[in-house]
Amino acid sequence: MPDWLAYVPRGRRECAYANVRLASRVIGTIYDDALKPVGLRAAQLALLWAIVAMEPVDMTSLGRETATDQTTLSRTVENLRRAKLVSVQAGEDRRVKVIRLTASGRLRFAAAMPYWERAQAEAAKLLSLEALQGMGRSIRRARRSTATEAA
Amino acid sequence: MPDWLAYVPRGRRECAYANVRLASRVIGTIYDDALKPVGLRAAQLALLWAIVAMEPVDMTSLGRETATDQTTLSRTVENLRRAKLVSVQAGEDRRVKVIRLTASGRLRFAAAMPYWERAQAEAAKLLSLEALQGMGRSIRRARRSTATEAA
DNA sequence: CGGGGAAACTTGCATATGCAAGGGATGGCC
DNA sequence: GGCCATCCCTTGCATATGCAAGTTTCCCCG
């Protein structure tokens, strides 16, 4: 048997990325389906959620907290802006863009919540939300500490 | 405090999708970086890996096992084909496409393994690979049973 | 055999994702 | 006051992702 065959995912050596991406796709589909009635994609609600928690917020902070590349945010935020869910204004420092929810963004966010609840319940049937939460916490903690030591 | 504020992720109600997507992005970056020397993206290695395990395999089976939409596969497999890592031929049933690794696909896969090991080790610092594996298993199990009951 | 429906894949469109490179604004340093 | 390094964001390119709709091939049933 050639060496590389030993790496084939038989037994217990599974690729961490393959697992997390599988989970991401499956869970994402659940949320996308559930949120269809409010016309939001799962990723959009997640981004709105972060903005709700942080507003008024600039692109850089948002990227840092959500571990998202600037360039991705630049465009996903623009999508939310086109949908009139957020406003984007130049800050006092005019390099900075200040992002806020609009009134209709708040309404849409609130309207999404019951559907989000259902998706969350659906997801809970597939995997442990607690495990997921632990995973998120541990990643965020690790990122914070590496950011600190890099500074 | 308006009702919707209660849903802001303070305390313990975190969105499952936000967590899994965060993990997916962070882990994906680790693997992408690690695999740069062999010129593979993490997603491409994951797909090659599935093909290695299943070849010769058709699009539909590959999609079922990896929980990937047909249309996504249609294009990601085409990318691998352009890179000459896999071959795609019409099956006996000419609707079916039969996917196999090429010789150079095998070499590249083998070459990627040491870098994959490093990425895997790096990922293990951020989260529990065992937890991730359990999550993957539980999702796959659930999907199999729903597929069965739908049949 | 000859339709018609079903199966397997592809194409059109839209979003998300990120690296490399670019553009404008700031601020510190002279 | 002017210059340049730096910061913040955007654009160009490439990949991944999936729904809706289309195309080709197959097979069953009459």
JSON list of C-alpha atoms in Angstrom, two decimals, chain B residues 57-143:
[
{"chain": "B", "resi": 57, "resn": "VAL", "atom": "CA", "xyz": [-16.81, 8.15, -8.56]},
{"chain": "B", "resi": 58, "resn": "ASP", "atom": "CA", "xyz": [-19.58, 10.08, -10.26]},
{"chain": "B", "resi": 59, "resn": "MET", "atom": "CA", "xyz": [-20.74, 13.62, -9.48]},
{"chain": "B", "resi": 60, "resn": "THR", "atom": "CA", "xyz": [-23.90, 12.55, -7.70]},
{"chain": "B", "resi": 61, "resn": "SER", "atom": "CA", "xyz": [-22.21, 10.19, -5.25]},
{"chain": "B", "resi": 62, "resn": "LEU", "atom": "CA", "xyz": [-19.49, 12.70, -4.59]},
{"chain": "B", "resi": 63, "resn": "GLY", "atom": "CA", "xyz": [-22.10, 15.33, -3.86]},
{"chain": "B", "resi": 64, "resn": "ARG", "atom": "CA", "xyz": [-24.00, 13.03, -1.56]},
{"chain": "B", "resi": 65, "resn": "GLU", "atom": "CA", "xyz": [-20.93, 12.13, 0.50]},
{"chain": "B", "resi": 66, "resn": "THR", "atom": "CA", "xyz": [-19.56, 15.62, 0.77]},
{"chain": "B", "resi": 67, "resn": "ALA", "atom": "CA", "xyz": [-22.94, 17.33, 1.16]},
{"chain": "B", "resi": 68, "resn": "THR", "atom": "CA", "xyz": [-22.13, 19.53, -1.78]},
{"chain": "B", "resi": 69, "resn": "ASP", "atom": "CA", "xyz": [-24.53, 20.78, -4.39]},
{"chain": "B", "resi": 70, "resn": "GLN", "atom": "CA", "xyz": [-24.22, 19.28, -7.85]},
{"chain": "B", "resi": 71, "resn": "THR", "atom": "CA", "xyz": [-23.68, 22.62, -9.43]},
{"chain": "B", "resi": 72, "resn": "THR", "atom": "CA", "xyz": [-20.81, 23.44, -7.10]},
{"chain": "B", "resi": 73, "resn": "LEU", "atom": "CA", "xyz": [-19.16, 20.14, -7.84]},
{"chain": "B", "resi": 74, "resn": "SER", "atom": "CA", "xyz": [-19.68, 20.56, -11.53]},
{"chain": "B", "resi": 75, "resn": "ARG", "atom": "CA", "xyz": [-17.43, 23.59, -11.38]},
{"chain": "B", "resi": 76, "resn": "THR", "atom": "CA", "xyz": [-14.94, 22.66, -8.67]},
{"chain": "B", "resi": 77, "resn": "VAL", "atom": "CA", "xyz": [-14.30, 19.33, -10.38]},
{"chain": "B", "resi": 78, "resn": "GLU", "atom": "CA", "xyz": [-13.82, 21.20, -13.63]},
{"chain": "B", "resi": 79, "resn": "ASN", "atom": "CA", "xyz": [-11.15, 23.29, -11.89]},
{"chain": "B", "resi": 80, "resn": "LEU", "atom": "CA", "xyz": [-9.34, 20.14, -10.79]},
{"chain": "B", "resi": 81, "resn": "ARG", "atom": "CA", "xyz": [-9.62, 18.81, -14.31]},
{"chain": "B", "resi": 82, "resn": "ARG", "atom": "CA", "xyz": [-8.13, 21.97, -15.78]},
{"chain": "B", "resi": 83, "resn": "ALA", "atom": "CA", "xyz": [-5.28, 21.58, -13.31]},
{"chain": "B", "resi": 84, "resn": "LYS", "atom": "CA", "xyz": [-4.91, 18.00, -14.64]},
{"chain": "B", "resi": 85, "resn": "LEU", "atom": "CA", "xyz": [-5.37, 16.53, -11.18]},
{"chain": "B", "resi": 86, "resn": "VAL", "atom": "CA", "xyz": [-8.41, 14.45, -12.10]},
{"chain": "B", "resi": 87, "resn": "SER", "atom": "CA", "xyz": [-9.81, 12.93, -15.26]},
{"chain": "B", "resi": 88, "resn": "VAL", "atom": "CA", "xyz": [-13.46, 13.10, -16.16]},
{"chain": "B", "resi": 89, "resn": "GLN", "atom": "CA", "xyz": [-14.94, 10.62, -18.62]},
{"chain": "B", "resi": 90, "resn": "ALA", "atom": "CA", "xyz": [-18.43, 9.73, -19.68]},
{"chain": "B", "resi": 91, "resn": "GLY", "atom": "CA", "xyz": [-19.62, 6.53, -18.03]},
{"chain": "B", "resi": 92, "resn": "GLU", "atom": "CA", "xyz": [-21.28, 3.60, -19.68]},
{"chain": "B", "resi": 93, "resn": "ASP", "atom": "CA", "xyz": [-24.49, 5.46, -18.95]},
{"chain": "B", "resi": 94, "resn": "ARG", "atom": "CA", "xyz": [-23.48, 8.55, -20.83]},
{"chain": "B", "resi": 95, "resn": "ARG", "atom": "CA", "xyz": [-25.31, 10.88, -18.51]},
{"chain": "B", "resi": 96, "resn": "VAL", "atom": "CA", "xyz": [-22.82, 9.96, -15.82]},
{"chain": "B", "resi": 97, "resn": "LYS", "atom": "CA", "xyz": [-19.35, 11.48, -15.48]},
{"chain": "B", "resi": 98, "resn": "VAL", "atom": "CA", "xyz": [-16.73, 9.23, -13.99]},
{"chain": "B", "resi": 99, "resn": "ILE", "atom": "CA", "xyz": [-14.06, 11.03, -12.00]},
{"chain": "B", "resi": 100, "resn": "ARG", "atom": "CA", "xyz": [-10.62, 9.60, -11.28]},
{"chain": "B", "resi": 101, "resn": "LEU", "atom": "CA", "xyz": [-7.34, 10.96, -10.02]},
{"chain": "B", "resi": 102, "resn": "THR", "atom": "CA", "xyz": [-4.65, 11.31, -12.64]},
{"chain": "B", "resi": 103, "resn": "ALA", "atom": "CA", "xyz": [-1.08, 10.24, -11.96]},
{"chain": "B", "resi": 104, "resn": "SER", "atom": "CA", "xyz": [-0.14, 13.83, -11.30]},
{"chain": "B", "resi": 105, "resn": "GLY", "atom": "CA", "xyz": [-3.20, 14.16, -9.07]},
{"chain": "B", "resi": 106, "resn": "ARG", "atom": "CA", "xyz": [-1.88, 11.32, -6.95]},
{"chain": "B", "resi": 107, "resn": "LEU", "atom": "CA", "xyz": [1.55, 12.88, -6.76]},
{"chain": "B", "resi": 108, "resn": "ARG", "atom": "CA", "xyz": [0.13, 16.22, -5.77]},
{"chain": "B", "resi": 109, "resn": "PHE", "atom": "CA", "xyz": [-2.09, 14.66, -3.15]},
{"chain": "B", "resi": 110, "resn": "ALA", "atom": "CA", "xyz": [0.87, 12.80, -1.67]},
{"chain": "B", "resi": 111, "resn": "ALA", "atom": "CA", "xyz": [3.00, 15.95, -1.80]},
{"chain": "B", "resi": 112, "resn": "ALA", "atom": "CA", "xyz": [0.31, 17.86, 0.07]},
{"chain": "B", "resi": 113, "resn": "MET", "atom": "CA", "xyz": [0.17, 15.45, 3.00]},
{"chain": "B", "resi": 114, "resn": "PRO", "atom": "CA", "xyz": [3.09, 16.79, 5.04]},
{"chain": "B", "resi": 115, "resn": "TYR", "atom": "CA", "xyz": [1.72, 20.32, 4.73]},
{"chain": "B", "resi": 116, "resn": "TRP", "atom": "CA", "xyz": [-1.71, 19.05, 5.64]},
{"chain": "B", "resi": 117, "resn": "GLU", "atom": "CA", "xyz": [-0.19, 17.53, 8.80]},
{"chain": "B", "resi": 118, "resn": "ARG", "atom": "CA", "xyz": [1.17, 20.91, 9.78]},
{"chain": "B", "resi": 119, "resn": "ALA", "atom": "CA", "xyz": [-2.14, 22.62, 9.16]},
{"chain": "B", "resi": 120, "resn": "GLN", "atom": "CA", "xyz": [-3.90, 19.95, 11.15]},
{"chain": "B", "resi": 121, "resn": "ALA", "atom": "CA", "xyz": [-1.50, 20.50, 14.05]},
{"chain": "B", "resi": 122, "resn": "GLU", "atom": "CA", "xyz": [-2.04, 24.23, 13.80]},
{"chain": "B", "resi": 123, "resn": "ALA", "atom": "CA", "xyz": [-5.80, 23.75, 13.83]},
{"chain": "B", "resi": 124, "resn": "ALA", "atom": "CA", "xyz": [-5.53, 21.53, 16.88]},
{"chain": "B", "resi": 125, "resn": "LYS", "atom": "CA", "xyz": [-4.17, 24.51, 18.79]},
{"chain": "B", "resi": 126, "resn": "LEU", "atom": "CA", "xyz": [-7.38, 26.42, 18.15]},
{"chain": "B", "resi": 127, "resn": "LEU", "atom": "CA", "xyz": [-9.99, 23.79, 18.79]},
{"chain": "B", "resi": 128, "resn": "SER", "atom": "CA", "xyz": [-10.57, 20.17, 19.62]},
{"chain": "B", "resi": 129, "resn": "LEU", "atom": "CA", "xyz": [-10.19, 17.99, 16.56]},
{"chain": "B", "resi": 130, "resn": "GLU", "atom": "CA", "xyz": [-12.12, 15.33, 18.42]},
{"chain": "B", "resi": 131, "resn": "ALA", "atom": "CA", "xyz": [-15.07, 17.67, 18.92]},
{"chain": "B", "resi": 132, "resn": "LEU", "atom": "CA", "xyz": [-14.95, 18.53, 15.24]},
{"chain": "B", "resi": 133, "resn": "GLN", "atom": "CA", "xyz": [-14.82, 14.89, 14.29]},
{"chain": "B", "resi": 134, "resn": "GLY", "atom": "CA", "xyz": [-17.78, 14.12, 16.51]},
{"chain": "B", "resi": 135, "resn": "MET", "atom": "CA", "xyz": [-19.65, 16.96, 14.86]},
{"chain": "B", "resi": 136, "resn": "GLY", "atom": "CA", "xyz": [-18.88, 15.65, 11.40]},
{"chain": "B", "resi": 137, "resn": "ARG", "atom": "CA", "xyz": [-19.94, 12.17, 12.33]},
{"chain": "B", "resi": 138, "resn": "SER", "atom": "CA", "xyz": [-23.20, 13.29, 13.85]},
{"chain": "B", "resi": 139, "resn": "ILE", "atom": "CA", "xyz": [-24.07, 15.39, 10.81]},
{"chain": "B", "resi": 140, "resn": "ARG", "atom": "CA", "xyz": [-23.31, 12.56, 8.42]},
{"chain": "B", "resi": 141, "resn": "ARG", "atom": "CA", "xyz": [-25.33, 10.13, 10.47]},
{"chain": "B", "resi": 142, "resn": "ALA", "atom": "CA", "xyz": [-28.30, 12.48, 10.57]},
{"chain": "B", "resi": 143, "resn": "ARG", "atom": "CA", "xyz": [-28.09, 13.09, 6.84]}
]
